[in-house]
Short mmCIF file of C-alpha atoms (C1' of nucleotides) in Angstrom, two decimals:
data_model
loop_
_atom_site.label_atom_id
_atom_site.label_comp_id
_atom_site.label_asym_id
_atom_site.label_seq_id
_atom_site.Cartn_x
_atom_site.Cartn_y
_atom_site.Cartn_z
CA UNK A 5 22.42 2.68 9.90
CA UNK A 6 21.36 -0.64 10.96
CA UNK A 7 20.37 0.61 14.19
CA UNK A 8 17.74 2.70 12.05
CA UNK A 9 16.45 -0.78 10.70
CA UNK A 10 16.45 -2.37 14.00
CA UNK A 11 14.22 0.50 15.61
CA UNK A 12 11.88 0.99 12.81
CA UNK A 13 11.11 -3.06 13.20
CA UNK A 14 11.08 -3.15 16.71
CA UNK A 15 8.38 -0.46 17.16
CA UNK A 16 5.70 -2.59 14.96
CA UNK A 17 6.89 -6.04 16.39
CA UNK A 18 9.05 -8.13 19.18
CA UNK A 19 11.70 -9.83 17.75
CA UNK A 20 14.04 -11.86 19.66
CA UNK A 21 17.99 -11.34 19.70
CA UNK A 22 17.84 -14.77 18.19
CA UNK A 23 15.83 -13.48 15.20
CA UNK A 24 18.10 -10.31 14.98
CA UNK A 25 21.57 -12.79 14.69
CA UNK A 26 19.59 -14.24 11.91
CA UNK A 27 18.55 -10.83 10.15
CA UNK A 28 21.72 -9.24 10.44
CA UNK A 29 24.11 -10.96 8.63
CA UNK A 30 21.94 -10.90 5.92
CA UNK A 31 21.27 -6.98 5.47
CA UNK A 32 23.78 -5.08 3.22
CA UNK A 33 24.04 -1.29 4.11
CA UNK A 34 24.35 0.56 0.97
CA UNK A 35 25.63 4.54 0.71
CA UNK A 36 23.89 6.97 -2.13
CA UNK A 37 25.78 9.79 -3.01
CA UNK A 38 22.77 12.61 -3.98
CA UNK A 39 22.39 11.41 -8.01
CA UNK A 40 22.93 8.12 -7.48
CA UNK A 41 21.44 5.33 -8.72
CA UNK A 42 19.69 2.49 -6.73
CA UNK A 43 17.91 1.28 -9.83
CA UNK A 44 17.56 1.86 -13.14
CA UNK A 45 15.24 1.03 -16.16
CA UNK A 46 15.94 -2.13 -17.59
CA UNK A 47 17.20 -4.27 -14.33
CA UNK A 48 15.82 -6.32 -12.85
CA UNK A 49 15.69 -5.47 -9.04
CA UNK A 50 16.80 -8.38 -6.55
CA UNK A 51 16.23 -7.29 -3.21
CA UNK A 52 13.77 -5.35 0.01
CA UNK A 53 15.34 -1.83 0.33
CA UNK A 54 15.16 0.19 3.49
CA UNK A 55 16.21 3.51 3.48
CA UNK A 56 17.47 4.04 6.59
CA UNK A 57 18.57 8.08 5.87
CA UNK A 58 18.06 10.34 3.00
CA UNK A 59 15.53 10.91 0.21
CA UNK A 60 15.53 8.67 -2.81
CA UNK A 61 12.65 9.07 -5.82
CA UNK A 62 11.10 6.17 -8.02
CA UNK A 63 10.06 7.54 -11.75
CA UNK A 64 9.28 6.29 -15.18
CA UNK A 65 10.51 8.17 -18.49
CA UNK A 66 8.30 8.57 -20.81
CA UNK A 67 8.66 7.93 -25.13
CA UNK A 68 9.17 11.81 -25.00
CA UNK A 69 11.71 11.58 -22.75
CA UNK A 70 9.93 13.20 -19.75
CA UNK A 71 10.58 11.63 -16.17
CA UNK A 72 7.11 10.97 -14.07
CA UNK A 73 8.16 10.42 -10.34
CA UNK A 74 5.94 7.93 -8.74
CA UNK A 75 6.63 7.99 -5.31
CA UNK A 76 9.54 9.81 -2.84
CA UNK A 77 10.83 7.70 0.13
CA UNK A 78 12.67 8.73 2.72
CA UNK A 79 14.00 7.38 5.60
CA UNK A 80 11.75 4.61 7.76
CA UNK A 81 10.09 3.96 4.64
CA UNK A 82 10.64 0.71 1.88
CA UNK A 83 12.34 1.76 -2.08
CA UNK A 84 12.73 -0.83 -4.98
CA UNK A 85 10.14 -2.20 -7.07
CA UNK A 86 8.04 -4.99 -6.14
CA UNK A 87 7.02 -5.83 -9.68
CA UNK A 88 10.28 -6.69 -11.26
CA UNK A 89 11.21 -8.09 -7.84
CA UNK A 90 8.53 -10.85 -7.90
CA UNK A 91 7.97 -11.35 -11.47
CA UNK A 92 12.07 -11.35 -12.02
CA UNK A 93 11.43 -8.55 -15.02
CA UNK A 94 13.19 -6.14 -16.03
CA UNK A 95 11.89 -2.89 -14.09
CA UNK A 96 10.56 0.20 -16.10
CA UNK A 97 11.76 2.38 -13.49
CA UNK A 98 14.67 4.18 -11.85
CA UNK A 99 15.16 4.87 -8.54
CA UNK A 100 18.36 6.95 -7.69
CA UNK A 101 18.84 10.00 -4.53
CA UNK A 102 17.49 13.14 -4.15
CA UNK A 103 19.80 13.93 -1.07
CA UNK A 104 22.53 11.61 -0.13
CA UNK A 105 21.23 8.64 1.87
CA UNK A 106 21.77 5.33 3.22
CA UNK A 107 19.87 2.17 2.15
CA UNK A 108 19.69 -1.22 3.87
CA UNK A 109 19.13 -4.24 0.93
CA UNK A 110 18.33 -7.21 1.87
CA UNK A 111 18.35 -9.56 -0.99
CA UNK A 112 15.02 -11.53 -2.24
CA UNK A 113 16.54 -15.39 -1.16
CA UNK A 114 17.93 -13.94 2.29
CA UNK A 115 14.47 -12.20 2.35
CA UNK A 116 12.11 -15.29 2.16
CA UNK A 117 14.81 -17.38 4.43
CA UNK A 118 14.15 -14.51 6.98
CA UNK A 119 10.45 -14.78 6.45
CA UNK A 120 10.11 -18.32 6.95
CA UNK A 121 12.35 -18.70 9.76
CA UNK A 122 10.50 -15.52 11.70
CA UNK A 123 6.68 -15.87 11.06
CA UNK A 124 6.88 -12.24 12.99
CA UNK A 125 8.48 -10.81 10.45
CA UNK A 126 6.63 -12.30 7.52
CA UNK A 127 3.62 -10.94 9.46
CA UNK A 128 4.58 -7.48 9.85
CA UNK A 129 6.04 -7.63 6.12
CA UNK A 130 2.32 -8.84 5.03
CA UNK A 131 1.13 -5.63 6.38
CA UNK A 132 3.82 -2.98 5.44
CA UNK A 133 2.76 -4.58 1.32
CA UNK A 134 -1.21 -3.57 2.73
CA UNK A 135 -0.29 -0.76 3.99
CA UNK A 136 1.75 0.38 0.65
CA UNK A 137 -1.52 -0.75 -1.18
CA UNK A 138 -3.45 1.87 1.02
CA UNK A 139 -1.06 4.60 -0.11
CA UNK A 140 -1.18 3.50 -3.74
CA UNK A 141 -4.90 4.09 -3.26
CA UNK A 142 -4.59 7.16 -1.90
CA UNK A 143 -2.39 8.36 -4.92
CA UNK A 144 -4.86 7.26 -7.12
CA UNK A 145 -7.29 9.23 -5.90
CA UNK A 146 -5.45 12.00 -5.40
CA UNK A 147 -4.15 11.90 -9.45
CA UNK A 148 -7.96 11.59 -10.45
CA UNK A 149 -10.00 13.63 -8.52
CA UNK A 150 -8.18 16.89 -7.54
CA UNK A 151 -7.40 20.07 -9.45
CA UNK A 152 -3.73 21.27 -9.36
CA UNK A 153 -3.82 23.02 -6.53
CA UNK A 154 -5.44 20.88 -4.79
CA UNK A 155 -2.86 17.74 -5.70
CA UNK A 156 -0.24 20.86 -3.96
CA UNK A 157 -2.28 21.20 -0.78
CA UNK A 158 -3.24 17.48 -0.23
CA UNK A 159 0.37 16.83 -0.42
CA UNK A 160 1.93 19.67 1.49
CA UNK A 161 -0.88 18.53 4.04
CA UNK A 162 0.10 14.91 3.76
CA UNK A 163 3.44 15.10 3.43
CA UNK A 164 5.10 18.12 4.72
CA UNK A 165 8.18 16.89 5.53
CA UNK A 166 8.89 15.59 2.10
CA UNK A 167 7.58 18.99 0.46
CA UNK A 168 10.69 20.80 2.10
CA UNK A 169 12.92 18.46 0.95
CA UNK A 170 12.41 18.22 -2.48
CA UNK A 171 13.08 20.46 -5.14
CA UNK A 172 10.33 22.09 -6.84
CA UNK A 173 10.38 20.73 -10.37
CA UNK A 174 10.07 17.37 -8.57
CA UNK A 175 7.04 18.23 -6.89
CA UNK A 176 5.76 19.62 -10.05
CA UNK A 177 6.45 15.49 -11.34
CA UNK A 178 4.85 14.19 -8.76
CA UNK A 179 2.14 16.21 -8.82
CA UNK A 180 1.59 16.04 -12.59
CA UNK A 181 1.86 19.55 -12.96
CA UNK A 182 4.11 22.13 -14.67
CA UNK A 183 7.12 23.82 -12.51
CA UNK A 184 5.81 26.70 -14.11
CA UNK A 185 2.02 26.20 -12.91
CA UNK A 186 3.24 25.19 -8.94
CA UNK A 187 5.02 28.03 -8.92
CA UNK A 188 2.04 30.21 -9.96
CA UNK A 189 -0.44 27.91 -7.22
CA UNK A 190 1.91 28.56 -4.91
CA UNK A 191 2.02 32.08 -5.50
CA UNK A 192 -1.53 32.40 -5.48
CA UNK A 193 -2.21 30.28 -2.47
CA UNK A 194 0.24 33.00 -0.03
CA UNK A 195 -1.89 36.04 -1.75
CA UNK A 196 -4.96 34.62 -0.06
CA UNK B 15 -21.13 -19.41 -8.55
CA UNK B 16 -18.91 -21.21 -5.93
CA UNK B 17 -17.54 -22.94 -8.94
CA UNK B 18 -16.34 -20.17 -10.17
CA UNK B 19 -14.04 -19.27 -7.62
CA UNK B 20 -12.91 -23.19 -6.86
CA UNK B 21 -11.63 -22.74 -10.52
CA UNK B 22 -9.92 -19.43 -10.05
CA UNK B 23 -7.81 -20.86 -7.08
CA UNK B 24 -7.32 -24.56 -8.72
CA UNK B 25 -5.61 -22.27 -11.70
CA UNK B 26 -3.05 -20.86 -9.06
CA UNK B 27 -2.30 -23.68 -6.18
CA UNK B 28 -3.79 -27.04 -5.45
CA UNK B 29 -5.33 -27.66 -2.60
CA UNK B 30 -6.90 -30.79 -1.12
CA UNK B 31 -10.50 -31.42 -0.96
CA UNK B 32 -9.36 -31.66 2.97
CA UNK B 33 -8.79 -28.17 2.23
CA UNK B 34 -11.92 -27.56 0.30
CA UNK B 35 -14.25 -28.92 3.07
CA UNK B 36 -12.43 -25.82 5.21
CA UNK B 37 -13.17 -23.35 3.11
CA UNK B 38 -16.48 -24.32 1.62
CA UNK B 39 -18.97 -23.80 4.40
CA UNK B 40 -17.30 -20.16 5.01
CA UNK B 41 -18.09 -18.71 1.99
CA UNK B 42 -21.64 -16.58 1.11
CA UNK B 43 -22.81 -16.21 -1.76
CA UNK B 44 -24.39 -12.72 -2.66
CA UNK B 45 -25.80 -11.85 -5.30
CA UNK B 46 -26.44 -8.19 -6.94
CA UNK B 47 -29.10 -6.51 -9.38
CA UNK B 48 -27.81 -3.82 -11.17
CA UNK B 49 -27.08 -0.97 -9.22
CA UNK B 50 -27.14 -2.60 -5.89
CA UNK B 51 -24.68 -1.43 -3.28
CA UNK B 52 -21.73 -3.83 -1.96
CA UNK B 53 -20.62 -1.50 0.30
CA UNK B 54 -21.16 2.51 1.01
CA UNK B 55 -19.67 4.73 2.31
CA UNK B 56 -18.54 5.15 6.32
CA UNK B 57 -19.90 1.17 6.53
CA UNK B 58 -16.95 -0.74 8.13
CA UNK B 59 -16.24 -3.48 5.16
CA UNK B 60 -15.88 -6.89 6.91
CA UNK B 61 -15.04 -9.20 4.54
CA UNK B 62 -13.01 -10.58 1.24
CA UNK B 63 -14.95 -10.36 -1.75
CA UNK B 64 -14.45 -12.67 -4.84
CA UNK B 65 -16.22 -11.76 -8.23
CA UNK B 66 -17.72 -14.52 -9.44
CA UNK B 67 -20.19 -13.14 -12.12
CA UNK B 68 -20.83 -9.07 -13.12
CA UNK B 69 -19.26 -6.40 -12.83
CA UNK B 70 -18.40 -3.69 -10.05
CA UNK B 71 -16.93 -0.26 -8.98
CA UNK B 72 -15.51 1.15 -6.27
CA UNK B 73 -15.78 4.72 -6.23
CA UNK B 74 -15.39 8.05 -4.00
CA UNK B 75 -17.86 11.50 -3.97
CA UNK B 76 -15.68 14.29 -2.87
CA UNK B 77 -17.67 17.72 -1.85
CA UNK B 78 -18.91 18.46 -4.75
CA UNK B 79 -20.86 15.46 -5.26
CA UNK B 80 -19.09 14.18 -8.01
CA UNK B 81 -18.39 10.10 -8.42
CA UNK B 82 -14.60 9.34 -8.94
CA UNK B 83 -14.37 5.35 -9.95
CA UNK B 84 -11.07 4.31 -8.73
CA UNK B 85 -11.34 0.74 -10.04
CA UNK B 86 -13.73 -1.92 -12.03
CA UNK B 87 -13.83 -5.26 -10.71
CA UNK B 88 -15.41 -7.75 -13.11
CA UNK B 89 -15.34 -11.69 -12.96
CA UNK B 90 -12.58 -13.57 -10.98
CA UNK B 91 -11.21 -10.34 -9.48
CA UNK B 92 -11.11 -9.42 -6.24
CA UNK B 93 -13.54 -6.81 -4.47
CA UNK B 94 -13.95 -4.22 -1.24
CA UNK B 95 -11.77 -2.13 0.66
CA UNK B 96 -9.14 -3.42 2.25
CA UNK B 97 -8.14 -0.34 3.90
CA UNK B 98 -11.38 -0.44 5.89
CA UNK B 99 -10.82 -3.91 6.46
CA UNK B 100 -7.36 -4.00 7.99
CA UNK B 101 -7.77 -0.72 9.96
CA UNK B 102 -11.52 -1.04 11.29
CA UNK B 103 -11.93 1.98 10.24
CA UNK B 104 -15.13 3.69 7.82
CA UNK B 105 -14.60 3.46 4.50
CA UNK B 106 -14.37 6.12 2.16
CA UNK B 107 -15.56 4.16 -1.08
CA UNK B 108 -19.03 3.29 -2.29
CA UNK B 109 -18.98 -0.47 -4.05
CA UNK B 110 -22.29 -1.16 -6.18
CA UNK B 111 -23.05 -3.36 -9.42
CA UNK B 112 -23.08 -1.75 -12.75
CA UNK B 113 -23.91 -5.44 -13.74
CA UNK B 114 -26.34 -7.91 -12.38
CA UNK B 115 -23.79 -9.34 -10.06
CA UNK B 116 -22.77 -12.47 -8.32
CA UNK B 117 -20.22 -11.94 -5.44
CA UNK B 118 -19.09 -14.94 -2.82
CA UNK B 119 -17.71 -13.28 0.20
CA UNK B 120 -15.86 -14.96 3.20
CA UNK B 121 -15.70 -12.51 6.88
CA UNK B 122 -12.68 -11.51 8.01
CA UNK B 123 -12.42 -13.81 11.00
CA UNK B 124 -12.91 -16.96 8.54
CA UNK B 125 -10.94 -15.67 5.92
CA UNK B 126 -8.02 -15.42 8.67
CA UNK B 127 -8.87 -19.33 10.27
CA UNK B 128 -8.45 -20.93 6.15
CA UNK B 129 -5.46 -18.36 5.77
CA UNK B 130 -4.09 -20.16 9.39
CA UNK B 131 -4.64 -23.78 8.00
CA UNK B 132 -3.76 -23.61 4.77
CA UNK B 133 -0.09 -22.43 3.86
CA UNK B 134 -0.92 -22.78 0.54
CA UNK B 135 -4.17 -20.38 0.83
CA UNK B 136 -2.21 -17.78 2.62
CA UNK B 137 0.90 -17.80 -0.01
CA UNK B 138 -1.67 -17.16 -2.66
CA UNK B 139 -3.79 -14.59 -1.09
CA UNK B 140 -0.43 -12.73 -0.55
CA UNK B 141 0.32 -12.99 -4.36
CA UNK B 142 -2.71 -12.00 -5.21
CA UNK B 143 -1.74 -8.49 -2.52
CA UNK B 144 1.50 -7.94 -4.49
CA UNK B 145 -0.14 -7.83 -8.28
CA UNK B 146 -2.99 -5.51 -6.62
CA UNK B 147 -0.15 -3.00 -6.14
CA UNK B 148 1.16 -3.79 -9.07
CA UNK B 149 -2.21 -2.79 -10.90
CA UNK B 150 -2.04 0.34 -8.84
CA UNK B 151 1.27 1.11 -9.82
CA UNK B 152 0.26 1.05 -13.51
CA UNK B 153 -2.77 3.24 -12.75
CA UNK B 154 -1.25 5.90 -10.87
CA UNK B 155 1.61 6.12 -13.49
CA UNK B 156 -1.27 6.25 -16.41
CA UNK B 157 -2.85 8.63 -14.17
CA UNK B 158 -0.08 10.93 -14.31
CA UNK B 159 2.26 10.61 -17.62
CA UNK B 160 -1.03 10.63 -20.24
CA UNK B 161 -3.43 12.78 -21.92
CA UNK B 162 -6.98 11.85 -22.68
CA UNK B 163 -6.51 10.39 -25.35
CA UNK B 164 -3.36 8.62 -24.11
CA UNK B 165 -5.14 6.83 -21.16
CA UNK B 166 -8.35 6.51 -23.26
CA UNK B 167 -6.24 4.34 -25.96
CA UNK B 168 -4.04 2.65 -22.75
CA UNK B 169 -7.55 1.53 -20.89
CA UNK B 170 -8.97 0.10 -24.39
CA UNK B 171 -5.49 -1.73 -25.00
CA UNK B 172 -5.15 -3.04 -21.26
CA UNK B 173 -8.94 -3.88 -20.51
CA UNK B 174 -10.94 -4.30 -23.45
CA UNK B 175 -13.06 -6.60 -21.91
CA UNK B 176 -14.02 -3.90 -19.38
CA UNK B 177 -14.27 -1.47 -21.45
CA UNK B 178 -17.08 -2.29 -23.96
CA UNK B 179 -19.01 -3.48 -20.42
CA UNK B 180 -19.41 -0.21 -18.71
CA UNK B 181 -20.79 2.80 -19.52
CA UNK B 182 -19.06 5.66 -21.30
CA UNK B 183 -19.67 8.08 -18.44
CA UNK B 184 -18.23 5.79 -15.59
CA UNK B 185 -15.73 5.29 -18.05
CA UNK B 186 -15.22 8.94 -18.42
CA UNK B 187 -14.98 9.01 -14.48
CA UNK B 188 -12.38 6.35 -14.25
CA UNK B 189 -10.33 7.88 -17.06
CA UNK B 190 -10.71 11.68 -14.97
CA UNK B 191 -12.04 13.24 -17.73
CA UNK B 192 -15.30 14.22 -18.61
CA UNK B 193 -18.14 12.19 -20.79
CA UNK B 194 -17.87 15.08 -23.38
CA UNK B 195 -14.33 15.20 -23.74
CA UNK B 196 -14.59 11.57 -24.10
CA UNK B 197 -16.75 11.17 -26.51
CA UNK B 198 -14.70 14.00 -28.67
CA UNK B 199 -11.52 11.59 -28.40
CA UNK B 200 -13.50 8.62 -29.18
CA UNK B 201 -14.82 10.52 -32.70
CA UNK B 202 -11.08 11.89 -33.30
CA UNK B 203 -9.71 8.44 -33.30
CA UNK B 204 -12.34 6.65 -35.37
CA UNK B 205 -12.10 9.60 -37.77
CA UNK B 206 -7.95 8.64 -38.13
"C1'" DG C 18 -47.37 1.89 -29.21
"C1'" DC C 19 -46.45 6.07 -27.13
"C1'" DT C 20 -44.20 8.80 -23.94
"C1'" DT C 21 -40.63 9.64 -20.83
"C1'" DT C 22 -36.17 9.41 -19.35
"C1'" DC C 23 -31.47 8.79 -19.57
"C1'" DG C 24 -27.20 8.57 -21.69
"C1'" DC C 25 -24.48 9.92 -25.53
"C1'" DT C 26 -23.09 13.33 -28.88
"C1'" DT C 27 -22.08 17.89 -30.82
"C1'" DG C 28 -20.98 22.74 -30.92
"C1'" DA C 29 -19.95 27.22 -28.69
"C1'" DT C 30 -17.59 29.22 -25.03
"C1'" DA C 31 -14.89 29.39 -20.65
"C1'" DT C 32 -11.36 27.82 -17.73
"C1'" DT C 33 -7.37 25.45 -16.62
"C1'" DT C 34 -2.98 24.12 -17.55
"C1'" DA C 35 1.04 23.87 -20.76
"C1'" DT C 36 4.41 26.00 -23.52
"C1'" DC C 37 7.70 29.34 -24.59
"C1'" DA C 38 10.76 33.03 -23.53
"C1'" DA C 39 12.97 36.11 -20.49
"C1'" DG C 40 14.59 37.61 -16.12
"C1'" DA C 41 15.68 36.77 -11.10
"C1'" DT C 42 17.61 34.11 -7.52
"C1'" DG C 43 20.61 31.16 -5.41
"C1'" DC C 44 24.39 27.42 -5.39
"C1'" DT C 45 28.64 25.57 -6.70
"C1'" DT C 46 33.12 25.83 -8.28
"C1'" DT C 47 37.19 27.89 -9.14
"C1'" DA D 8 34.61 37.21 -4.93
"C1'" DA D 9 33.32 36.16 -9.58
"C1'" DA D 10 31.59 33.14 -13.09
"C1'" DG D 11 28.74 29.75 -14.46
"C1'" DC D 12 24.98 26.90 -13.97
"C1'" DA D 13 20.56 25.32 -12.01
"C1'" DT D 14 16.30 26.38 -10.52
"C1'" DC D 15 12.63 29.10 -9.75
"C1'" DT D 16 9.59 32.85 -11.13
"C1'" DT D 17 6.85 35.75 -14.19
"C1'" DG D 18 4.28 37.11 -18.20
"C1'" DA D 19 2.37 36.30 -22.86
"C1'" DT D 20 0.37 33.01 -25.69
"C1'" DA D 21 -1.31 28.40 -27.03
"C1'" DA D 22 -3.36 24.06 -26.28
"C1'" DA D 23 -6.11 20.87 -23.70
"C1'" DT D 24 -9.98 20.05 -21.22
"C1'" DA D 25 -14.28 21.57 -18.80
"C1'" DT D 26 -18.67 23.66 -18.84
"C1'" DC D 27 -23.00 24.73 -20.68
"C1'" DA D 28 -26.78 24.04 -23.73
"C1'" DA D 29 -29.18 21.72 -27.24
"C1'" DG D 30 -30.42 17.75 -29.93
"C1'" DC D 31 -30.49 12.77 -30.91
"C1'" DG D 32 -31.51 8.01 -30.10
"C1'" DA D 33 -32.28 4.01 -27.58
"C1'" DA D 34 -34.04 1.70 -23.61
"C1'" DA D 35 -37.71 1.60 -19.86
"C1'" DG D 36 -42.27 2.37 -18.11
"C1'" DC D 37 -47.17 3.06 -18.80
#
DNA sequence: GCTTTCGCTTGATATTTATCAAGATGCTTT
DNA sequence: AAAGCATCTTGATAAATATCAAGCGAAAGC
């Protein structure tokens, strides 16, 4: 698992094995059985999670009682919420597994004391948050602009290995469409 | 104008007039009539932007011509597209005023050098990163867990100043709906 | 001051998407 | 292998939103 970590970091930056003794003691691997929580509404989230295998989703529920997922992540990419994380609130979302998975915390204190001991690592973390923003952006857009089959082939486009790994009616979430209506697209887009 | 943004840090950190005299002779002032572009798209967008005065949007035009405003900008906000910015690459956005404008920019390369000398600048600027997400968070789920009339009443609550600024249609565009539709919510709720 | 233009509203109609209900498929568990 | 449960699909209907067209009113230009 940690060897997942160590790769991902390694391809964006050079860190030495000093830095590594340093990083390591700190990181906490953490096993998801599919279900399984990694956060849910109402606590407040205290550390940078890196799924290192799996598939978790992040989703709000709604005053009806409907879940809205927000984002997948699966391995190589960063889970939790950054809002309750820096503002020390209580988050309005839950994260928990789609498949089961393996997560590497590290927790907020441990995270700054790596950061300011390994300007390389604050660095690349400065860019992972800019390059999250870029996504966000890209949701955005997505959610305003596009029909519903559109939203269905922009993501299948942009995200195909996610769209195989996740079951429909999550899709349908994400997408901010029916299961009933992706099904129909879906239908409609093979008759063509 | 530069006042304005002296201010707006002097709120958040405190830095030294040492500090002041660094970042001073960096920063240009522009200013914008109504209408006036910031930025369009496929330019490469070279700089940070601070809001000093007016308001903005940043928008996209997908095939079929039509404007989708992904974001207002007004006073002590932050402007551009930091996507371009970080990755060289065209942008995809249009920036122009819907306001007689006021905007103090600082280039990339100087905005880097003040980031370099002063700690203090840098730990802000990265704040300031983290609640940008943190507004896009909000958005996106808005974008995808309300009706019209949900994110019509959710804008009004969470930016009213914004929202008597601009005009209904760009508001429309913002909210992904159309003018008509709307204006139709706006009469239902009055009539309530 | 008059005209022109643009943005906003309103109503009629069309389209998209949601809802509801039923049946089909496939997985899990025993 | 069978039973039970989930999910996905399909079709009929309903609701939400878009489109189109016309009229109103206020701001801008002459």
């Amino acid at each position: 698992m940690f060897i997942t970590f160590k790769k991902y970091i390694s391809e964006k930056t050079v860190l030495s094995d000093r830095d590594w003794a340093i990083i390591k003691p700190l990181c906490i691997i953490k096993k998801l059985r599919k279900q399984q929580y990694l956060l849910q509404e109402g606590e407040i989230w205290k550390y940078h999670a890196f799924v290192c295998e799996g598939c978790l989703r992040r989703y709000s529920i709604d005053e009806k009682g409907i879940e809205h997922i927000i984002q997948f992540v699966i391995e190589n990419w960063w889970a939790g919420d950054r809002e309750s994380l820096a503002n020390e609130t209580p988050s309005r979302y839950n994260i928990d597994a789609i498949e089961n998975s393996a997560v590497l915390l590290i927790r907020k204190d441990n995270f700054d004391i790596i950061c300011k001991k390994i300007p390389e690592f604050n660095e690349l973390m400065n860019t992972i948050l800019q390059r999250s923003l870029n996504a966000s952006q890209l949701r955005i857009e997505a959610a305003i602009s596009f029909t519903a089959e559109e939203k269905y082939l922009h993501f299948i486009k942009s995200f195909p290995n996610i769209a195989n790994r996740v079951p429909r009616r999550m899709l349908a979430s994400y997408l901010s469409i029916t299961p009933e209506t992706l099904s129909k697209i879906k239908n409609q887009i093979t008759k063509k």
